[in-house]
Coordinates of C-alpha atoms in Angstrom, one line a residue:
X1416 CA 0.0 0.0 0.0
X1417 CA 3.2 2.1 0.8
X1418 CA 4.8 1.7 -2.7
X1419 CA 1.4 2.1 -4.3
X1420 CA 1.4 5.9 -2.5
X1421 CA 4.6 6.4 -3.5
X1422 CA 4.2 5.7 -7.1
X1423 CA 0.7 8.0 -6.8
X1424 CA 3.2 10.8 -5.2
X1425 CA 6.2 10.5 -7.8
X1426 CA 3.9 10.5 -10.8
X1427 CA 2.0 14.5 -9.2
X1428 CA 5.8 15.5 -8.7
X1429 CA 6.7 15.0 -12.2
X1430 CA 3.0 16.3 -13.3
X1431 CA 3.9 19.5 -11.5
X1432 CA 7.5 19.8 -12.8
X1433 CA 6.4 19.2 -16.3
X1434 CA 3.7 21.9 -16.0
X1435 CA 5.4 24.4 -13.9
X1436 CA 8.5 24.1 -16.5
X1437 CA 5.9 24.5 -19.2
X1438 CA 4.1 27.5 -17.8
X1439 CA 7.9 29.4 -17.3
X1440 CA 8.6 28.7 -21.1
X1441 CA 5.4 30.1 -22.1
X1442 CA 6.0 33.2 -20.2
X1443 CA 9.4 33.9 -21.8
X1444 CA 8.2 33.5 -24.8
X1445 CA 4.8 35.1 -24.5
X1446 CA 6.7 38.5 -22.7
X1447 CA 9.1 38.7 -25.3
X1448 CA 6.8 38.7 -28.2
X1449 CA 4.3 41.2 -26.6
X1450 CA 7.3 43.6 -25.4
X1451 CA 7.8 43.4 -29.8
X1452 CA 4.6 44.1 -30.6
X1453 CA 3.2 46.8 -27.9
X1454 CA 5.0 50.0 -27.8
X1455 CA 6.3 50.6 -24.5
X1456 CA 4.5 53.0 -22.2
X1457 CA 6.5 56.5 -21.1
X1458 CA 6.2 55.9 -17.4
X1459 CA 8.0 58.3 -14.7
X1460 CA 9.6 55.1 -13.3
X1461 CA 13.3 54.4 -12.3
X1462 CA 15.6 54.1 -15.0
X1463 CA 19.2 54.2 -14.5
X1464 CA 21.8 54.8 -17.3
X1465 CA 23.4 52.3 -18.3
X1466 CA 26.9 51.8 -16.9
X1467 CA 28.7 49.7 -20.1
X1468 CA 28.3 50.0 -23.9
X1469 CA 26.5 47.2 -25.7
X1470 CA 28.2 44.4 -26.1
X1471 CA 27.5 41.7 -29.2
X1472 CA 24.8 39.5 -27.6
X1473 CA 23.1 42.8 -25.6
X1474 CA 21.0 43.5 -27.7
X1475 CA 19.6 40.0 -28.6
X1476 CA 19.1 39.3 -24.6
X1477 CA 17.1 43.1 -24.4
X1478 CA 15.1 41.5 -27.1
X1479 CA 13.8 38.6 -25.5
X1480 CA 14.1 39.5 -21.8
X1481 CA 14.0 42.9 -21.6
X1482 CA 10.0 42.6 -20.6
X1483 CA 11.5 41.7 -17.2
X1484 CA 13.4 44.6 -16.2
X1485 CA 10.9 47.2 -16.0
X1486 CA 9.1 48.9 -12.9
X1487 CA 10.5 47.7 -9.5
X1488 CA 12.7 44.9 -11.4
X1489 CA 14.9 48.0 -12.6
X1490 CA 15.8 48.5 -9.1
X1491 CA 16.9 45.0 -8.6
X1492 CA 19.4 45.3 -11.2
X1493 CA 20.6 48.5 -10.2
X1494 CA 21.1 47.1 -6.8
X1495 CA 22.9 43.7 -8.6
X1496 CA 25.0 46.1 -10.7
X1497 CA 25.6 49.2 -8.8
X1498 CA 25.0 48.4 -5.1
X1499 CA 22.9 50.6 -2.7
X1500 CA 23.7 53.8 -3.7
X1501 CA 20.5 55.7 -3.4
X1502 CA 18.6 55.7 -0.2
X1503 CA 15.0 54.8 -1.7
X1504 CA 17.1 51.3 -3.1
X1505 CA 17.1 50.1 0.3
X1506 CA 13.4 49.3 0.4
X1507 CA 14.8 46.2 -1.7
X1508 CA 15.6 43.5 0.2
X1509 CA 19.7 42.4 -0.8
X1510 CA 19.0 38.4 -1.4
X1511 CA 17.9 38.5 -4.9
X1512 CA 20.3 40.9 -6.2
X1513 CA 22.9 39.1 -4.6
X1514 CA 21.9 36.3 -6.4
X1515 CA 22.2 37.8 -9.8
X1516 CA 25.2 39.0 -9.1
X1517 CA 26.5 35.8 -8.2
X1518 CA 25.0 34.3 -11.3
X1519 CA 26.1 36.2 -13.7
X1520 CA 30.2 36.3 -11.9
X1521 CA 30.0 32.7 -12.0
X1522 CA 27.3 30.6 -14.1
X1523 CA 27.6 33.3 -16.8
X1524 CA 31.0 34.6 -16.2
X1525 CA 32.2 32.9 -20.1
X1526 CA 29.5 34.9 -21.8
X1527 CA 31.3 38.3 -20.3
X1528 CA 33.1 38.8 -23.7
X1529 CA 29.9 39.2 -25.6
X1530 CA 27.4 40.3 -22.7
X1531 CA 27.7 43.3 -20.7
X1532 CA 27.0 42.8 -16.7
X1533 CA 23.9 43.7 -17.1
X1534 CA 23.1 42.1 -20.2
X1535 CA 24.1 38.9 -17.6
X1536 CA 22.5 40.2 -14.6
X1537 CA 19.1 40.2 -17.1
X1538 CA 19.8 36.6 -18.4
X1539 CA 20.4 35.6 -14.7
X1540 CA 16.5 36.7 -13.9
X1541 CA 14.8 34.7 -16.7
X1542 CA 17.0 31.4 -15.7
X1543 CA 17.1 31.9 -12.2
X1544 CA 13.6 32.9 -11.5
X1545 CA 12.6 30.0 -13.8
X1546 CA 14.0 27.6 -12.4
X1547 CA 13.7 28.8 -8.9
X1548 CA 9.7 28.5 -9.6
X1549 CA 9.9 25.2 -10.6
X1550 CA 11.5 24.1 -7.5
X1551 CA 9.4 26.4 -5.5
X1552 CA 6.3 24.1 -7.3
X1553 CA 7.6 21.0 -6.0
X1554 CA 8.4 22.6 -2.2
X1555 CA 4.5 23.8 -2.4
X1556 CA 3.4 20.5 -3.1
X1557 CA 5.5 18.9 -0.4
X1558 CA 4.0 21.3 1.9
X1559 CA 0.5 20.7 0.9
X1560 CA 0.2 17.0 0.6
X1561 CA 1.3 17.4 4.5
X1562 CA -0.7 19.7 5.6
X1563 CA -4.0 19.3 3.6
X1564 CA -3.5 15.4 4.0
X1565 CA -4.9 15.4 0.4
X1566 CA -2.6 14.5 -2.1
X1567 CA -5.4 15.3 -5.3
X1568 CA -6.2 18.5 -3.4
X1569 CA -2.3 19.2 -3.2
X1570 CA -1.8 18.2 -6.8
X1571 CA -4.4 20.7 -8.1
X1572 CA -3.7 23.5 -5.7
X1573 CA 0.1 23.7 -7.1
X1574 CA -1.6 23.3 -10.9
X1575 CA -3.4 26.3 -10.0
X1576 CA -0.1 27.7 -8.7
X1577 CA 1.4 27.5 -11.8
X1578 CA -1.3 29.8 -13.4
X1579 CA -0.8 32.4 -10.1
X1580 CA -2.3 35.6 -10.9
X1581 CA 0.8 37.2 -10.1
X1582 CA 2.8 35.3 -12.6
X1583 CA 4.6 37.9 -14.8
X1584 CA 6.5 39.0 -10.8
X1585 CA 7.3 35.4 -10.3
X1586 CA 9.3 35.5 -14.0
X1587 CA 10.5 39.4 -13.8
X1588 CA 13.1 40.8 -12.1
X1589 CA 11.1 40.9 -9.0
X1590 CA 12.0 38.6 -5.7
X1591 CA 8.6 37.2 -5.4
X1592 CA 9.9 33.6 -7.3
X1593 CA 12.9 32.8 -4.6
X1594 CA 10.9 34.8 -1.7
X1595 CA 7.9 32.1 -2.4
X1596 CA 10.2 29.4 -2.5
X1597 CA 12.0 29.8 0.4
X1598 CA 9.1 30.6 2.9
X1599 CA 7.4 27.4 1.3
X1600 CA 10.4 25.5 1.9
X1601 CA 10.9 26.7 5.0
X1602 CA 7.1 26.5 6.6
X1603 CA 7.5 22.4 4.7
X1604 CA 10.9 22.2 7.3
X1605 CA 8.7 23.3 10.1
X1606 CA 6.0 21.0 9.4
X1607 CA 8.4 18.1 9.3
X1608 CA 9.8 19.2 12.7
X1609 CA 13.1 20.2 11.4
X1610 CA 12.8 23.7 13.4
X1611 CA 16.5 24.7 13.5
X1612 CA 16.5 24.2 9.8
X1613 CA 13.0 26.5 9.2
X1614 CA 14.3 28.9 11.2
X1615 CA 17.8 29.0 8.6
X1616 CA 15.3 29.1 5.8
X1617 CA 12.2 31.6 6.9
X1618 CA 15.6 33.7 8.0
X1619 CA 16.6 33.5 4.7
X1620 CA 13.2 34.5 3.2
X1621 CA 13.6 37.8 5.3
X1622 CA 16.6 38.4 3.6
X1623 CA 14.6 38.6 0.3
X1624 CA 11.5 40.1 1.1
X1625 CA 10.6 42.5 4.7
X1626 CA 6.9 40.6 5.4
X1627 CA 9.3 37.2 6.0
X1628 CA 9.2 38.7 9.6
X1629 CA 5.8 37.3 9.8
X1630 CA 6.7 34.2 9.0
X1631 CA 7.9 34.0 12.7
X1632 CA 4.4 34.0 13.9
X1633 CA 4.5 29.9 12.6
X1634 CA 7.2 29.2 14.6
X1635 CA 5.9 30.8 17.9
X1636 CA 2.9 29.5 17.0
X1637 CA 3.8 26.2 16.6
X1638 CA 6.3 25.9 19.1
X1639 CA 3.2 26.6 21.6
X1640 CA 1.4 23.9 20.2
X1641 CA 3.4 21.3 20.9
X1642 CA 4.6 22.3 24.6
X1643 CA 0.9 22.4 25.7
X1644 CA 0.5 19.2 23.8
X1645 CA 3.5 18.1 26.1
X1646 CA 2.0 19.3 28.8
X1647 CA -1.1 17.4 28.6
X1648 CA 0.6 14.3 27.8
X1649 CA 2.6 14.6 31.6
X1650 CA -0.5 15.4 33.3
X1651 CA -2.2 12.8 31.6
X1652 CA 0.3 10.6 32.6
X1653 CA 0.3 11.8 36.0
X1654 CA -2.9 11.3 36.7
X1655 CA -4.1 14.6 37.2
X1656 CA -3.7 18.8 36.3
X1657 CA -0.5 19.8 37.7
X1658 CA 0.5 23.2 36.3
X1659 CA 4.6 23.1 36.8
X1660 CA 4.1 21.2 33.8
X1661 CA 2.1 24.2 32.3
X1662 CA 4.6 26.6 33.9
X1663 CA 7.8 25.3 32.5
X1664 CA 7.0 24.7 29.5
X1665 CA 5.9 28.4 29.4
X1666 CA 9.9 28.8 30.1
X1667 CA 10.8 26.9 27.2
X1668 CA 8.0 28.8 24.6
X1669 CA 9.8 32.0 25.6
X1670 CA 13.2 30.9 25.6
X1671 CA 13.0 28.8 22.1
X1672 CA 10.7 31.6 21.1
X1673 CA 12.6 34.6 21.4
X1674 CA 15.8 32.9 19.5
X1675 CA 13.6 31.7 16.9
X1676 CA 12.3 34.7 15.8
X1677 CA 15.9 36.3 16.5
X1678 CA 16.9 33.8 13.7
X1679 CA 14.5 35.0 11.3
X1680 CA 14.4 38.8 11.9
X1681 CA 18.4 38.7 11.6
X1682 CA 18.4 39.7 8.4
X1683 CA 16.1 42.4 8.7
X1684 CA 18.3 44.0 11.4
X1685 CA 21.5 43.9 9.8
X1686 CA 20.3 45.1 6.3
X1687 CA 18.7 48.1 8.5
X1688 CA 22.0 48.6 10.3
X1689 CA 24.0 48.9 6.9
X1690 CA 21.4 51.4 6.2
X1691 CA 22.2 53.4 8.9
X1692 CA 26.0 53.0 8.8
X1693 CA 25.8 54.3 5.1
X1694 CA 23.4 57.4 6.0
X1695 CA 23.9 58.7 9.2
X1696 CA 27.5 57.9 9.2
X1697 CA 28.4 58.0 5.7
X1698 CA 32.2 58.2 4.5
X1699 CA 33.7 59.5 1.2
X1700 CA 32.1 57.0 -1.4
X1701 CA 32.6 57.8 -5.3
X1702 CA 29.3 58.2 -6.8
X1703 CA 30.0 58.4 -10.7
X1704 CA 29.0 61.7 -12.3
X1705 CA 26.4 60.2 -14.5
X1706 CA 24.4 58.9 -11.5
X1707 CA 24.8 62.2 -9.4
X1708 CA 23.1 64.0 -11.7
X1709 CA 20.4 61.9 -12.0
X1710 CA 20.0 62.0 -8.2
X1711 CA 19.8 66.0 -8.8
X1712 CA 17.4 65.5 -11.6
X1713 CA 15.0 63.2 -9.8
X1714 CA 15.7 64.0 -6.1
X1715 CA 17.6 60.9 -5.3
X1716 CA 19.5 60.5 -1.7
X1717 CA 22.9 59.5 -1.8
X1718 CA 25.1 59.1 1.1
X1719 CA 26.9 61.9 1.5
X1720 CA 29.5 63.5 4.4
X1721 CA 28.9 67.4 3.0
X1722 CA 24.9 67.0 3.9
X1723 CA 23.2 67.4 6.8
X1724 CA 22.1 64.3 8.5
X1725 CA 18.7 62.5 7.5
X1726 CA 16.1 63.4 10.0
X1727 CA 15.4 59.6 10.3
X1728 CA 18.6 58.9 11.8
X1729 CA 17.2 60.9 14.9
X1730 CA 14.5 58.5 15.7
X1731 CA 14.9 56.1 18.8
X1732 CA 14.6 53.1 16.2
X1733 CA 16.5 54.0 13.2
X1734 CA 14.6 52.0 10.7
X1735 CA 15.0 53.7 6.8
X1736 CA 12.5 50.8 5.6
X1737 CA 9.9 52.7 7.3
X1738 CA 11.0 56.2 6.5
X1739 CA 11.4 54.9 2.8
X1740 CA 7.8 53.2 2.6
X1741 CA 6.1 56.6 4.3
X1742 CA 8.2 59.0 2.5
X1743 CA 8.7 57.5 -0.8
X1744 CA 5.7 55.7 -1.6
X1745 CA 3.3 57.5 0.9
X1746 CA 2.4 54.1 2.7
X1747 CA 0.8 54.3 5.6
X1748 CA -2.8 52.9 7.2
X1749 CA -5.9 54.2 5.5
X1750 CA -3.9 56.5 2.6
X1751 CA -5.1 54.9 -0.1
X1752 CA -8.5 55.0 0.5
X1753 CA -9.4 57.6 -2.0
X1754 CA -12.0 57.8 -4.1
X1755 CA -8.8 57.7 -7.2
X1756 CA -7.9 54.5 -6.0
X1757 CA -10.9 52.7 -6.8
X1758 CA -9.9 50.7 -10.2
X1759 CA -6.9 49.4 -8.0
X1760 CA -9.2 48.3 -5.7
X1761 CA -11.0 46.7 -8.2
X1762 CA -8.0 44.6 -9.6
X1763 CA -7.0 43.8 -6.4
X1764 CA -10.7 42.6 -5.6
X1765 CA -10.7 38.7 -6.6
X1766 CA -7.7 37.7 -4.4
X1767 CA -9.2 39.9 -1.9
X1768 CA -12.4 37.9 -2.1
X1769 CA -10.7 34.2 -2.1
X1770 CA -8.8 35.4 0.8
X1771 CA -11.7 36.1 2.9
X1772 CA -14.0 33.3 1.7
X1773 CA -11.0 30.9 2.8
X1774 CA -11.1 32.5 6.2
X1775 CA -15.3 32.5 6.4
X1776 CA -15.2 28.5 5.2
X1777 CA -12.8 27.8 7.3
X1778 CA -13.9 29.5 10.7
X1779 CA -17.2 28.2 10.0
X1780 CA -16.3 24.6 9.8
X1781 CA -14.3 24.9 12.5
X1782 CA -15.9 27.1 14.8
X1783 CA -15.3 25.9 18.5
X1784 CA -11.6 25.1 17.1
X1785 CA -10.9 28.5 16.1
X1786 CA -12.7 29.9 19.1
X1787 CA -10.0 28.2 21.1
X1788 CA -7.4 29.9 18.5
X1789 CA -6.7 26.2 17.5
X1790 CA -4.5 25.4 21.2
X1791 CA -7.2 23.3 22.4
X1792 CA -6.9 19.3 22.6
X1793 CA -7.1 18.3 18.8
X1794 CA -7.1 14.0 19.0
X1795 CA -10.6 13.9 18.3
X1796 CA -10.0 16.4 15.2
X1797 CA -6.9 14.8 13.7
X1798 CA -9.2 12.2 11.3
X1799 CA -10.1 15.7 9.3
X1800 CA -8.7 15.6 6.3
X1801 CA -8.4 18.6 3.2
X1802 CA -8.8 22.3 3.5
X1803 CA -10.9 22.3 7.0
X1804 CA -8.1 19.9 8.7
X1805 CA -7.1 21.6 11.9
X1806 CA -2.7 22.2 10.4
X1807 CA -4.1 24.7 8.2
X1808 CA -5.8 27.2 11.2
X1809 CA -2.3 28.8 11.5
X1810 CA -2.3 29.3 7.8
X1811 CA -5.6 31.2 7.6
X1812 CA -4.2 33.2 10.9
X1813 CA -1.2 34.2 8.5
X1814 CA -3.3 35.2 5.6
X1815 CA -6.0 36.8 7.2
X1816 CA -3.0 38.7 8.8
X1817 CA -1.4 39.7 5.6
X1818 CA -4.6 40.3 4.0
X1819 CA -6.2 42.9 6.2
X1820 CA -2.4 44.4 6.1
X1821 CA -2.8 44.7 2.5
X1822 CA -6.0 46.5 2.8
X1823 CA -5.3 48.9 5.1
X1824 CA -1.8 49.6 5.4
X1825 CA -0.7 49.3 1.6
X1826 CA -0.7 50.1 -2.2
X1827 CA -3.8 47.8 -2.3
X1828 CA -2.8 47.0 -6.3
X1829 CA 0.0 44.7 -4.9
X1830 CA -1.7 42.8 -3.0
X1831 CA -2.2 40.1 -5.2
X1832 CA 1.4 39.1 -5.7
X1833 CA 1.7 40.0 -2.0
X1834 CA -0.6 36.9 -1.1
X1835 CA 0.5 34.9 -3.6
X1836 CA 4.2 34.9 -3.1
X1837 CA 3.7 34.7 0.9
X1838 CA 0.9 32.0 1.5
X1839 CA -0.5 29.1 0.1
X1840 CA -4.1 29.8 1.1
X1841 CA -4.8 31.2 -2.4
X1842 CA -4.3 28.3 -3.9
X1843 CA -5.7 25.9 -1.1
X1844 CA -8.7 27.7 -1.2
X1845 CA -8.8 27.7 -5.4
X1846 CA -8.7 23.8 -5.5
X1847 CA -10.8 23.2 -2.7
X1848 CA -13.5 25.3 -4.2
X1849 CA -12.5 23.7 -7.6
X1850 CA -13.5 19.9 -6.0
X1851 CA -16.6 21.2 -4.0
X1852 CA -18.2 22.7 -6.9
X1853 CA -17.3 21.0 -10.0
X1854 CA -19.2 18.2 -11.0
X1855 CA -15.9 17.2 -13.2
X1856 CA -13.7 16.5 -10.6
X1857 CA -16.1 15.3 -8.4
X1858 CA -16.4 12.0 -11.1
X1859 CA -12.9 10.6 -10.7
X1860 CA -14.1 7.8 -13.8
X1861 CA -14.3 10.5 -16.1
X1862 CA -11.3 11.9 -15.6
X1863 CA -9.9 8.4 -15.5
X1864 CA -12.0 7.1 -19.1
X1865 CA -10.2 10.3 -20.7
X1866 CA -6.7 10.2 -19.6
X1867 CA -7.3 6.3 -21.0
X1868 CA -8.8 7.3 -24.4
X1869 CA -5.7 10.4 -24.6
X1870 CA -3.2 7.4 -24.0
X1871 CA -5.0 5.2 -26.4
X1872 CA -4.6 7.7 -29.2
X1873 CA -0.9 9.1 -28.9
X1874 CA 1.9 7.4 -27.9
X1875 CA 3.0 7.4 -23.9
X1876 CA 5.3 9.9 -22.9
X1877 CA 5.0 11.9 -26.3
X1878 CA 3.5 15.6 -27.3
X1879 CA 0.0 16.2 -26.1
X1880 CA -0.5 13.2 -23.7
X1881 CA 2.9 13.1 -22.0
X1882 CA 2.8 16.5 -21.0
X1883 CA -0.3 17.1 -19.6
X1884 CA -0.6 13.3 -18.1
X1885 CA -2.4 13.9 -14.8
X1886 CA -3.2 17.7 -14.8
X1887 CA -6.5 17.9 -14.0
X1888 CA -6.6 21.7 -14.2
X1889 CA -5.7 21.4 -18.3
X1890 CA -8.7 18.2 -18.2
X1891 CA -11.2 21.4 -17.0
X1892 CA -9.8 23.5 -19.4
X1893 CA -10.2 21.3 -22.3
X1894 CA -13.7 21.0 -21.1
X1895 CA -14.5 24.5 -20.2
X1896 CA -18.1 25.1 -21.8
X1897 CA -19.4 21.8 -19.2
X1898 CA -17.7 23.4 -16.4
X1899 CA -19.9 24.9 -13.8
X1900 CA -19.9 29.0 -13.0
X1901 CA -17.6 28.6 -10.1
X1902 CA -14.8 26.9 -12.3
X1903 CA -15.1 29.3 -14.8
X1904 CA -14.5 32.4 -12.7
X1905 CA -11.8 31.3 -10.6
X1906 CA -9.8 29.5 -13.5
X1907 CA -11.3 32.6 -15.7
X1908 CA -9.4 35.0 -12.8
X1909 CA -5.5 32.9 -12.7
X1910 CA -5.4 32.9 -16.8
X1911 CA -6.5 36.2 -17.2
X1912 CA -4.3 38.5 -14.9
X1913 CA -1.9 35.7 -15.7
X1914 CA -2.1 37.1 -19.5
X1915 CA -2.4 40.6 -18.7
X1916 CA 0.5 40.5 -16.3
X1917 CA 2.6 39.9 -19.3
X1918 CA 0.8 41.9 -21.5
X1919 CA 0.7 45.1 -19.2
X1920 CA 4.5 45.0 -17.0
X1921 CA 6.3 44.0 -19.7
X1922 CA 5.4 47.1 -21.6
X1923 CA 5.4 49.6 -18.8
X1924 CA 1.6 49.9 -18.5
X1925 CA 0.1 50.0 -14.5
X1926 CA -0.4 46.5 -13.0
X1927 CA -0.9 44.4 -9.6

């Protein structure tokens, strides 16, 4: 029966590599030829001169990748090329440019006699991000087979996030792609007890993106979880409440706590301290001319010895990611309600509405366990399998979280990479609503009769059949005009701002 699960396992890990692998080519090749054909937009966005002249592949790559360098992704490879030089730069985390960096001195270091750097630092994005997704795929549906306890419901959530809705950021030079990977990889780590390990990783995922410091609320949270489930196993075996049991391992929650979460908010600190040491106690650094006098032309910071100091290096907590989010993009709780904003709300609307119907259907299967925020005794709950299984409550806590952040306190258009990048809810809630209400996956011999008859009529492991052996989400697209209304709109959503994503970013046009 083992075997038989493991054979069932293998073939949805190489249905998700094939797809995921599939779904990055399509991208590249789908930006590139809509960058050709749509005129750019003239948007007041960052653009940097260039520091080196053209070499002989430069302008091929610019051709086919040069869809993923605009709008924040420009910053990126600024950082990769330039360093921090600018004080608004630093509201990008120094992980992914560090990787491209790396990439392109070492992976792509021969091509450095016909590309310039940053003709490798863009190469570097469309084969790093790439393949970077495709691992993050099989991480994700690690993670969900063990926490849904589903493996078809794992299988079609990571399907669905291969189409994510914020899929021209996971391809671009954004760090979405390795900051989704690594807080997968890390929350799979946790689940499988390895803590020291998820606390490397989720540490790591800090380093990339500033809301991996939330990802410390799992390992609190979990961490409490199982010293009150070792407390009730001693009293249990003791015959009767005795709260030493309860007090130490109180003790040991703060204790463990507090250096768990030191792991993870490391990075954080030490990119903020480098901030501070190059602003309010900057020494004489050689900014070249060229990028001095776009700092005059646009208003740019640099650190400099001859200015006064910034007035953010007064505060009791020096932090410039703050200053730089209020100041520079005016974020802050309730600004963007304005009456303006309204078509941003609007795109931002459908992840909005997943995330909170995952949260209603959730708390309202569960509602004495999520009364009891999901610490009470859970024996008689641990048959439940699928989305309203009692591993996912911290998940909804962490998306609800992130959610209502969004909302409130942020440019509200970002919110959809900003949920899917950071939680698998989205996706979780998309396959679950996908088997409730859709009569197609709901008759397993159907699906079964056709992958039969596709097998019958090509040859195994060829073209059509080989590649999309075991999707379901491609079966429902093949047969969209008998799905029902809820399939439509929620696979309707992922392909569509999966399209326009490409269609809009790559040519400078406003997006999520």
């Amino acid at each position: 029966m083992l075997n038989m699960s493991n054979t069932y396992i293998n073939e949805d890990m190489w249905t998700v590599v094939r797809f995921a692998t599939f779904t990055r080519l399509l991208s590249l090749v789908l930006q590139a030829v809509l960058n050709a054909v749509i005129p750019d937009h003239v948007a007041d966005a960052f653009s940097p001169p260039r520091s080196q002249t053209p070499l002989l592949l430069d302008p091929v790559i610019e051709a086919l990748f040069g869809g993923l360098s605009h709008w924040d992704a420009e910053h990126f490879l600024f950082i990769a090329e330039r360093g921090y030089l600018y004080e608004h730069n630093f509201a990008f985390f120094p992980l992914f440019p560090l990787i491209l960096r790396l990439m392109a001195a070492t992976v792509l270091w021969p091509l450095c006699g016909f590309l310039t750097l940053y003709g490798r630092l863009l190469l570097a994005v469309a084969l790093g991000n790439s393949i970077v997704f495709v691992l993050s795929a099989v991480v994700l549906y690690r993670l969900s087979h063990l926490v849904l306890q589903d493996r078809k419901l794992a299988l079609v959530a990571v399907l669905m996030y291969c189409l994510t809705p914020a899929n021209v950021f996971m391809i671009a030079g954004y760090s979405e792609t390795l900051f989704a990977a690594l807080t997968f990889a890390g929350l799979w780590l946790l689940e499988t007890r390895f803590t020291l390990g998820a606390c490397l990783v989720l540490g790591f995922a800090t380093g990339a993106r500033a809301n991996g410091l939330v990802n410390a609320g799992f390992l609190l949270y979990l961490s409490l979880q199982l010293g009150l489930g070792r407390a009730r196993a001693l009293n249990r075996g003791a015959g009767g409440f005795q709260y030493h049991h309860y007090v130490w391992e109180l003790i040991r929650f703060v204790l463990t706590g507090a250096f768990y979460a030191a792991l993870v908010a490391i990075p954080f600190c030490l990119f903020q301290f480098y901030g501070y040491q190059t602003f309010c106690h900057p020494t004489a650094t050689q900014v070249p001319p060229v990028l001095l006098n776009l700092a005059r032309d646009k208003g740019y910071h640099v650190a400099d010895a001859a200015s006064p100091t910034p007035r953010w290096c007064q505060w009791r907590i020096p932090v410039l990611y703050s200053y730089i989010q209020d100041v520079y993009w005016d974020v802050g709780f309730l600004r963007y309600f304005r009456w303006k904003q309204i078509p941003n709300f609007i795109l931002a609307l459908p992840a909005a509405t997943l995330g909170f119907v995952a949260s209603y259907m959730y708390v309202m299967a569960n509602p004495v366990f999520c009364m009891y925020l999901g610490l009470g005794d859970r024996e008689k709950d641990r048959k439940i399998h699928g989305f309203c299984n009692p591993r996912v409550f911290v998940y909804i806590v962490h998306s609800s979280v992130l959610l209502l952040f969004g909302i409130f306190c942020m440019h509200v258009q970002v919110l959809t990479r900003f949920l899917a990048s950071s939680s698998p809810v989205l996706y979780w809630i998309s396959a679950h609503l996908l088997f409730q209400y859709e009569p197609l996956l709901q008759d397993e011999k159907l699906f079964r009769s056709d992958r039969i008859k596709q097998q019958k009529d090509h040859k195994p492991g060829f073209g059509f059949v080989g590649l999309w052996r075991n999707n379901k989400v491609v079966y429902l697209l093949m047969h969209w005009q008998t799905c029902s209304i809820y399939t439509r709109c929620i696979l309707g959503y992922f392909i569509s701002y999966w399209f326009l994503g490409l269609a809009l970013h790559c040519n400078f046009l406003p997006w999520t």
